[in-house]
Coordinates of C-alpha atoms and ligand atoms in Angstrom, one line a residue:
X1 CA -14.6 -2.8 -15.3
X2 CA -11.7 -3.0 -12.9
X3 CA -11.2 -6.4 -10.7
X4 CA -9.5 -4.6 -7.5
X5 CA -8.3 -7.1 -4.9
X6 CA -8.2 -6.2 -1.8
X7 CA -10.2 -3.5 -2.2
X8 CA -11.7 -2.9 1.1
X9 CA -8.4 -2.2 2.3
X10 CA -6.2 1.1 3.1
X11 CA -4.2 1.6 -0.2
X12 CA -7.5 -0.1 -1.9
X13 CA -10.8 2.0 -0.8
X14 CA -8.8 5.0 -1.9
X15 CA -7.7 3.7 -5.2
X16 CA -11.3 2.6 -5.7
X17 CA -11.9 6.6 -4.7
X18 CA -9.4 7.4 -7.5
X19 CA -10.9 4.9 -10.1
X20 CA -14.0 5.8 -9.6
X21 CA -13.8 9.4 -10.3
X22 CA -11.6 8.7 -13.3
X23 CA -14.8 6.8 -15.1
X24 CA -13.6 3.3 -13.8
X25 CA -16.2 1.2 -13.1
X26 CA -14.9 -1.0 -10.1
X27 CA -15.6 -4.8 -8.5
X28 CA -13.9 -5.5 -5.3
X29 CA -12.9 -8.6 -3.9
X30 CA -11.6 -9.1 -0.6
X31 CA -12.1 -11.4 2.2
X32 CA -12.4 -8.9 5.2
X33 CA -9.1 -10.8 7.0
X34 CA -7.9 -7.2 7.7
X35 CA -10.6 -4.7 6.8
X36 CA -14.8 -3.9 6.8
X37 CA -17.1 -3.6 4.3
X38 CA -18.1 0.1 5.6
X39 CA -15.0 1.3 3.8
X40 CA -16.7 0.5 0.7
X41 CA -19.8 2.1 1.5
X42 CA -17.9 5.3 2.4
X43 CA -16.0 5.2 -0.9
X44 CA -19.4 5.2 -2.6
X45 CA -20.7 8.1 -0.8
X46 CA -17.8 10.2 -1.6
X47 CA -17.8 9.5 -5.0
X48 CA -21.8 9.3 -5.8
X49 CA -21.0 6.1 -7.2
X50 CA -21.4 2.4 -6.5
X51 CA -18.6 -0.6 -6.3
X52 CA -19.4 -4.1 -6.7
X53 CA -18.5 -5.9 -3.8
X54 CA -17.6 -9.8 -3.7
X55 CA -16.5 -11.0 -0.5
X56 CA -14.3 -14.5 -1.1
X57 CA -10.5 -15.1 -1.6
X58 CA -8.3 -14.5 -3.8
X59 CA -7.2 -18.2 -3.4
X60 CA -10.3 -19.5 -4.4
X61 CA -10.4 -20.0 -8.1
X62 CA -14.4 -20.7 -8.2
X63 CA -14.8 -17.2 -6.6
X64 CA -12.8 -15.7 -9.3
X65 CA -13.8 -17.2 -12.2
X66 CA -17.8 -16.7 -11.4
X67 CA -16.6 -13.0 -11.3
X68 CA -14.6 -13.5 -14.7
X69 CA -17.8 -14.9 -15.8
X70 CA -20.4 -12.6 -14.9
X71 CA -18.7 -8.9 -16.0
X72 CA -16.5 -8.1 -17.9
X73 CA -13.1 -7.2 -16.4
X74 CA -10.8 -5.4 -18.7
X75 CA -7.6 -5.3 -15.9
X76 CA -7.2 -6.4 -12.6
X77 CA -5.4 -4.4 -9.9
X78 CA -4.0 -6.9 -7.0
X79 CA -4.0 -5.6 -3.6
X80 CA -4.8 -8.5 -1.5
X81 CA -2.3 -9.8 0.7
X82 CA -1.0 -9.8 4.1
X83 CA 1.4 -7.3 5.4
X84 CA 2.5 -7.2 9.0
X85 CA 6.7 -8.3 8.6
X86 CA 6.5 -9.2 12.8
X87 CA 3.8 -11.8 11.9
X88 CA 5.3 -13.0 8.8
X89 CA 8.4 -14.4 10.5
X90 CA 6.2 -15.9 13.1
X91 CA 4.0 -17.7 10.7
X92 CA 5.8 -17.5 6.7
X93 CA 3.7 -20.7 5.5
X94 CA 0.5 -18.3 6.0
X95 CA 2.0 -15.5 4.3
X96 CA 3.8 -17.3 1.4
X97 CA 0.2 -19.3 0.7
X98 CA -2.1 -16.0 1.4
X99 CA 0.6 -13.8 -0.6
X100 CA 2.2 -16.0 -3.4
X101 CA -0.6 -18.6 -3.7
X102 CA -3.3 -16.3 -4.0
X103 CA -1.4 -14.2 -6.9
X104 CA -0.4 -17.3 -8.9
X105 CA -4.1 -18.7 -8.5
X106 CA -5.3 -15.2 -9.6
X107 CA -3.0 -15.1 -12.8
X108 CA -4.1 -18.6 -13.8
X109 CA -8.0 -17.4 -13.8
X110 CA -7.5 -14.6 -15.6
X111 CA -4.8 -16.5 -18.3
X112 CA -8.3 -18.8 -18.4
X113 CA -10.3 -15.6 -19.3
X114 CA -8.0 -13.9 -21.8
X115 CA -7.3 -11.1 -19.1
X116 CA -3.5 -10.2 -19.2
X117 CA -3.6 -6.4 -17.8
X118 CA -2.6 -6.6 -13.9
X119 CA -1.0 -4.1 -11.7
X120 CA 0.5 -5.5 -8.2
X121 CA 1.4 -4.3 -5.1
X122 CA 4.8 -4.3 -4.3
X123 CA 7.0 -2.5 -2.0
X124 CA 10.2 -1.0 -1.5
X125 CA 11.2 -3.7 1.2
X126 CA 12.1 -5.7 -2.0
X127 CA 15.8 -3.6 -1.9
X128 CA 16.7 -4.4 1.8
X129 CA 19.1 -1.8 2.8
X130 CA 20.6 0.3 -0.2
X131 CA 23.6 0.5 -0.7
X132 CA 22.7 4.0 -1.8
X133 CA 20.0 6.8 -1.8
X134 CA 17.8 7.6 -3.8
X135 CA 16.4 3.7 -4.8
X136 CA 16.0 3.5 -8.3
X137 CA 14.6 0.5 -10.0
X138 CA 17.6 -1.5 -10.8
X139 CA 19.1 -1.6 -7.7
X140 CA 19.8 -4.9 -6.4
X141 CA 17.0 -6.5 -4.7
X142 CA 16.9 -9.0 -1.6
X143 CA 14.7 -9.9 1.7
X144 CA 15.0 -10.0 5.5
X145 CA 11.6 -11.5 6.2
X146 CA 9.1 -13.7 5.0
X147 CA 7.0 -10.6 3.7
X148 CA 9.3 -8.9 1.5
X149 CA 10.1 -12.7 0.1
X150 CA 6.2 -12.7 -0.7
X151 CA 6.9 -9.3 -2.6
X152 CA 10.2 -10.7 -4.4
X153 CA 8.9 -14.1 -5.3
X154 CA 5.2 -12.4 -6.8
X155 CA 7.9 -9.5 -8.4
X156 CA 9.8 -12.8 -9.8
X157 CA 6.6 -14.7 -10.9
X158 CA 5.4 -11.9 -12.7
X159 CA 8.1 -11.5 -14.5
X160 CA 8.5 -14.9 -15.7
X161 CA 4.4 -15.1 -16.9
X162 CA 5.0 -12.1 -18.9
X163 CA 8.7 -13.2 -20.2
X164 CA 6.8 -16.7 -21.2
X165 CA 3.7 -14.8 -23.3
X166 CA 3.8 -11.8 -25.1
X167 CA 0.5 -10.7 -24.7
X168 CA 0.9 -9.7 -20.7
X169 CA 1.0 -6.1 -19.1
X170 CA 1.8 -6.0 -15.9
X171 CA 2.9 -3.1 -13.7
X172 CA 4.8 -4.3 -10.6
X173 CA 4.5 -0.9 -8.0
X174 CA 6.9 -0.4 -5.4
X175 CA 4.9 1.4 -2.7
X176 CA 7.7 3.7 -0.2
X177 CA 5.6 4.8 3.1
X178 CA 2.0 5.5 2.5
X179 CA -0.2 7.3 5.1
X180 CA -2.7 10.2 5.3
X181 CA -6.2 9.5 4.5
X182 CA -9.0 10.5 1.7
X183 CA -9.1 14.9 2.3
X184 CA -13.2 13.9 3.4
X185 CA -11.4 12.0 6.4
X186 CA -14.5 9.3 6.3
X187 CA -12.0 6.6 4.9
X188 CA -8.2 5.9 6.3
X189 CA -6.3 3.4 7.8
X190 CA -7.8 1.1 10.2
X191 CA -5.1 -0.8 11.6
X192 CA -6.3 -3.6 14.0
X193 CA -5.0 -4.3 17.5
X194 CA -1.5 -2.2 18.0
X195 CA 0.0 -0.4 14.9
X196 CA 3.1 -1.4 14.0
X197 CA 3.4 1.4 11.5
X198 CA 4.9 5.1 12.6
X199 CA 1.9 7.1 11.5
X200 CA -1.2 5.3 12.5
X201 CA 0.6 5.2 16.2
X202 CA 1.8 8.4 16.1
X203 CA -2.1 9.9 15.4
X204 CA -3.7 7.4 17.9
X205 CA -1.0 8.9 20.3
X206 CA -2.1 12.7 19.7
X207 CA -6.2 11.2 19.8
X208 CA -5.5 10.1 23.3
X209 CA -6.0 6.1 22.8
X210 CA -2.5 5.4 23.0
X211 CA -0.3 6.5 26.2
X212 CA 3.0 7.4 24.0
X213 CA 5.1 6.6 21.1
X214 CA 8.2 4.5 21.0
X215 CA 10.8 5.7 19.2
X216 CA 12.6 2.5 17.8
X217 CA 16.8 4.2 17.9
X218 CA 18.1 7.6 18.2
X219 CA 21.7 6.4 16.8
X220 CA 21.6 6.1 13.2
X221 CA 23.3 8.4 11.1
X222 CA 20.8 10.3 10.0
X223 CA 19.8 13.9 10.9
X224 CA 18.5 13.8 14.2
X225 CA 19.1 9.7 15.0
X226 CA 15.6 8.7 14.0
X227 CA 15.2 6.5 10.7
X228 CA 14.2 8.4 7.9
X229 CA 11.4 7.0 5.4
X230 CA 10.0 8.4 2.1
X231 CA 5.7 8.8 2.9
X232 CA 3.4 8.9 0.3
X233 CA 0.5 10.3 0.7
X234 CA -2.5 7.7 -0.2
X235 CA -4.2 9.6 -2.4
X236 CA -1.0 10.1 -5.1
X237 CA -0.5 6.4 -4.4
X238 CA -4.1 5.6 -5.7
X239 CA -3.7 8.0 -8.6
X240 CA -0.3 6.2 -9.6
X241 CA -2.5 3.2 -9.9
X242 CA -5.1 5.1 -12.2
X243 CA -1.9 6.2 -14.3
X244 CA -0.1 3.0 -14.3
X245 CA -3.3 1.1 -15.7
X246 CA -3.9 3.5 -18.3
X247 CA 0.0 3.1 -19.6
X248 CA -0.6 -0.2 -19.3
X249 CA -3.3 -0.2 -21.9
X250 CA -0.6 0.6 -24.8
X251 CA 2.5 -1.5 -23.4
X252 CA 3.1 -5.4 -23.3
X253 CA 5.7 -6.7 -20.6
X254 CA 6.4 -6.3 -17.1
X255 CA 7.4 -2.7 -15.8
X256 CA 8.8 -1.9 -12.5
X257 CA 8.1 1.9 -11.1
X258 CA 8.9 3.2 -7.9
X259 CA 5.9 4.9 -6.3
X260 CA 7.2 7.9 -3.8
X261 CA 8.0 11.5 -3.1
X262 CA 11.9 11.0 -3.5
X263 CA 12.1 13.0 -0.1
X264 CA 12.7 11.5 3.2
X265 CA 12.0 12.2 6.8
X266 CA 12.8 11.3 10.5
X267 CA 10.4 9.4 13.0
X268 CA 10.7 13.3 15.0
X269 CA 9.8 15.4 11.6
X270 CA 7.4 13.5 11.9
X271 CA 6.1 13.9 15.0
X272 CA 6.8 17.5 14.9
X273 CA 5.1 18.0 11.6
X274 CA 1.9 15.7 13.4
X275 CA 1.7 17.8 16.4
X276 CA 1.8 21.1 14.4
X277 CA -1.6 19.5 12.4
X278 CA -3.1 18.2 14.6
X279 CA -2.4 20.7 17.9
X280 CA -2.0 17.9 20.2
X281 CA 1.6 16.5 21.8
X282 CA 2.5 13.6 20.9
X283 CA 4.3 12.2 23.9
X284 CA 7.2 10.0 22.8
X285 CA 9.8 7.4 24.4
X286 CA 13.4 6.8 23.1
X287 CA 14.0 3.1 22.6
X288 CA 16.8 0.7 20.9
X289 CA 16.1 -0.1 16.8
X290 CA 13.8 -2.5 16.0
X291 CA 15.5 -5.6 14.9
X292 CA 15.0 -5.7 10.7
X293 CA 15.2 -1.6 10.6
X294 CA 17.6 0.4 8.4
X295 CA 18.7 3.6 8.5
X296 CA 17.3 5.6 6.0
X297 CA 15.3 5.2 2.9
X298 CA 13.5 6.9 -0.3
X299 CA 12.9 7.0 -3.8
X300 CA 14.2 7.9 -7.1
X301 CA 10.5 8.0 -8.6
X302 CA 12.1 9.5 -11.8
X303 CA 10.5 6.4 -14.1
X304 CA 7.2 7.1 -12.7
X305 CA 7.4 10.9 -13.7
X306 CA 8.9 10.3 -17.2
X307 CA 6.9 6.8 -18.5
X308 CA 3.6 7.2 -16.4
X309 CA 3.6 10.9 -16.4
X310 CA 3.1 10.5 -12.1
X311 CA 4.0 12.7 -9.6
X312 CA 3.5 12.5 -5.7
X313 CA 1.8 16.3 -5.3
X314 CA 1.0 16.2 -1.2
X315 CA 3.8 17.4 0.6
X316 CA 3.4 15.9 4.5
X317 CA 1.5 18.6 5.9
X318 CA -1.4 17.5 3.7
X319 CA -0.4 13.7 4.8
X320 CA -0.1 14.8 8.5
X321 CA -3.6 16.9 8.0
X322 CA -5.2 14.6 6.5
X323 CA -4.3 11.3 8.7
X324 CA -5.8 13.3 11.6
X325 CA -8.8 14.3 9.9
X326 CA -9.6 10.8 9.6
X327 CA -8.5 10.1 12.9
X328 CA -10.5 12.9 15.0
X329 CA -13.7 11.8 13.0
X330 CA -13.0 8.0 13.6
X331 CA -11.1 7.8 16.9
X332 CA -11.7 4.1 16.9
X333 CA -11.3 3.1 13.0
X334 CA -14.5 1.7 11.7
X335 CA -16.9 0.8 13.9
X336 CA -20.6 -0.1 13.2
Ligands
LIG1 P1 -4.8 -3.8 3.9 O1 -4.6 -5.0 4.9 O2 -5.5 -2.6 4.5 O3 -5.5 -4.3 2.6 C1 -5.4 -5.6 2.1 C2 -6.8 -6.1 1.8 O4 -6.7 -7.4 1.2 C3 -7.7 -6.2 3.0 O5 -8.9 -5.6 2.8 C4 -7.8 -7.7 3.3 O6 -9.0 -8.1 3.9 C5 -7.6 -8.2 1.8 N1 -7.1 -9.6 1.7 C6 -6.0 -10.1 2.2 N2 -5.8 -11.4 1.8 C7 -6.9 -11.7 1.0 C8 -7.2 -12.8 0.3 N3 -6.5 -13.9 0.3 N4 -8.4 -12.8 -0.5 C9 -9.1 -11.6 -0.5 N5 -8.8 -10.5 0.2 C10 -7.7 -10.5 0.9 O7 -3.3 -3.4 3.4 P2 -2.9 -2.2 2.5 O8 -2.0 -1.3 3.3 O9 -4.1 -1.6 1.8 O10 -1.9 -2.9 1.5 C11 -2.4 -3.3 0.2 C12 -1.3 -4.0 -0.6 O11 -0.2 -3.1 -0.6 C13 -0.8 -5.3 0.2 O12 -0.5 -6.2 -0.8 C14 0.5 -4.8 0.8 O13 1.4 -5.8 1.0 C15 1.0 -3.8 -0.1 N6 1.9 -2.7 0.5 C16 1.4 -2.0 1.5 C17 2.2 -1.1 2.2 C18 1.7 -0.3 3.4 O14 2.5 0.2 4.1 N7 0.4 -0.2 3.6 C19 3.5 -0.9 1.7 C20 3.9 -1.6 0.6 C21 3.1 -2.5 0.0
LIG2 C1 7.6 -1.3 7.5 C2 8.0 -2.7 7.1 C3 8.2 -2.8 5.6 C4 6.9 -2.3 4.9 C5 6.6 -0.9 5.3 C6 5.3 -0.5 4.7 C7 9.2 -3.5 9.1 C8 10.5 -3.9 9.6 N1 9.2 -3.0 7.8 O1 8.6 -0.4 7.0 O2 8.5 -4.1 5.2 O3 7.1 -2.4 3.5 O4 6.4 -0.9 6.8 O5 4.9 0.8 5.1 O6 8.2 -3.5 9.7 N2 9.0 3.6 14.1 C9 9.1 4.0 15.4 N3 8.1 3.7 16.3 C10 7.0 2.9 15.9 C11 6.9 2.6 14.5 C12 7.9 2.9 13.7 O7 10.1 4.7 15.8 O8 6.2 2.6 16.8 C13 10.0 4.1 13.1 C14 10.7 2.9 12.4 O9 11.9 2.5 13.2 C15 11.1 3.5 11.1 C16 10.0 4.5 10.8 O10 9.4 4.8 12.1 O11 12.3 4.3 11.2 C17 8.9 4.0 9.9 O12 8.4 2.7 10.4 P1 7.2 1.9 9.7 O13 6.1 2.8 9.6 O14 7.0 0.7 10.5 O15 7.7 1.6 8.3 P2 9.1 0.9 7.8 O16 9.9 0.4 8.9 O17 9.7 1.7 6.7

């Protein structure tokens, strides 16, 4: 059985999805600080198959090692963790404790336990701005916000565990953009109050709840202005986890992959690509950058392909269709 952290979340109720239908069996842990348990029970009716839910936090070892106790956890795959950057510069102590706490506390219960397979959730704010395109692995790393030092430090903790005892496998993912939604469109991303992310505001745009996009900068040098990002579609992102696990049974150490398409596109592809899916404008606003924004970024996911045999396969039509599928069907995210 797989221990998955933050499970009830975006990236986690569709890699539960993908677990599930690979002949995982899953527990979930999650506090409900950003999500519902509905997601859960939608994952279970899309896969005919039931998840063991635990609501508590990561952070509380009692929690985790009644769960160690009770079934038998062969790997762990640690989602849970805050994620908004605006909010982590307002409040850092939260995010450090919630984000670094919580995966130090988790590691300790399962070193108690014997369980040394773990695959975290990082991202590819860990390289700030490149210095050039595509991102491999090796490229220097370094932070501009309290989140992506969560990420580094967790990265950096990791590292050290598994440097210090042979017997650890961990996987340390480094997510690019992920949107689009599970091709049933009954689970997605549910952000709460405003999204600060392009995609879940560019689809609540073309569903009518929101009046117009902003478009943070028409004057970088990119090709048309707009920043450009590497998107992943969900669903490959929750298969790279399936595939990094399995590798991970044969391996010891820590292993770094980049998890994207390797192709990039601008905040108006985007919007172009959205309206052609959906049918709907998607009224949009030119604004300055957002403070903490680069230019342009995307992967080299060339280690992924070779060492976990994992390749993104939805290209963003199926992302664009597919985030406003779940969007039409659940104009308001999930609601009782
Ligand atoms: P999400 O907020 O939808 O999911 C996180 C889940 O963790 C939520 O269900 C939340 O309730 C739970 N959680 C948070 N703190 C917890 C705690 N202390 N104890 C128990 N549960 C807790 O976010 P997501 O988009 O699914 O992201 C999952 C992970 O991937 C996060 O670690 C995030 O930093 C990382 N990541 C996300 C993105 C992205 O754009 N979505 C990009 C790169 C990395
Ligand atoms: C953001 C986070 C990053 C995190 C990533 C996860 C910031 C500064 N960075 O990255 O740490 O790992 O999400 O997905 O928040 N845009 C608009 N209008 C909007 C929203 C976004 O024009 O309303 C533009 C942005 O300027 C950017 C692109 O769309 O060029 C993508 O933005 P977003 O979805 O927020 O992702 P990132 O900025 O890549």
């Amino acid at each position: 059985m797989i221990l998955v952290t933050g499970g009830a979340g975006y990236i986690g109720s569709h890699t539960c999805v993908a677990l599930l239908q690979a002949g995982y069996e899953v527990l979930v842990l999650d506090n409900f600080c950003n999500s519902k348990p509905e997601s859960l029970q939608r994952v279970s009716v899309i896969t005919g198959k039931s998840v063991v839910l635990v609501q508590g936090d990561v952070r509380d070892r009692s929690v985790l090692r009644e769960v160690f106790k009770q079934y038998v956890i062969d790997g762990v795959i640690h989602f849970a963790g805050l994620k908004a950057v605006g909010e982590s510069m307002e409040q850092p102590l939260r995010y450090y404790d919630n984000n670094v706490s919580g995966s130090v506390i988790l590691a300790e219960v399962m070193a108690e336990f014997g369980i040394n397979m773990l695959v975290f959730s990082s991202s590819a704010t860990v390289y700030g701005d490149p210095a050039s395109l595509p991102i491999r692995e090796d490229f220097p790393l370094g932070a501009t916000n309290p989140y992506g030092g969560s990420k580094l430090m967790v990265e950096q903790i990791y590292t050290d565990l598994a440097q210090s005892d042979g017997v650890w496998r961990i996987a340390l993912l480094r997510y690019f953009n992920p949107v689009g939604a599970h091709l049933s469109g009954t689970i997605g991303e549910d952000p709460s109050g405003i999204p600060n992310n392009l995609m879940p505001y560019i689809s609540q745009v073309a569903v009518g709840r929101r009046e117009q996009l902003t478009v943070f900068g028409n004057d970088y040098p990119t090709v048309d202005g707009t920043g450009v990002r590497d998107y992943i579609h969900v669903m490959d992102l929750a298969e790279g986890h399936v595939k990094a696990l399995a590798w991970l049974q044969n391996q010891v150490g820590v292993h770094v992959f980049n998890l994207g398409t390797g192709h990039g596109y601008s905040v108006l592809e985007m919007v172009k690509a959205f309206e052609f899916a959906s049918g709907r404008p998607v009224k949009y606003q030119i604004a300055p950058r957002r403070a903490g924004d680069i230019a342009e970024v995307y992967a080299d996911s060339l280690k992924a392909e070779r060492e976990l045999g994992w390749k993104a396969e939805r290209d963003i039509k199926d992302m664009c269709r597919d985030t406003w599928n779940w969007q039409k069907q659940n104009p308001l995210g999930y609601v009782d």
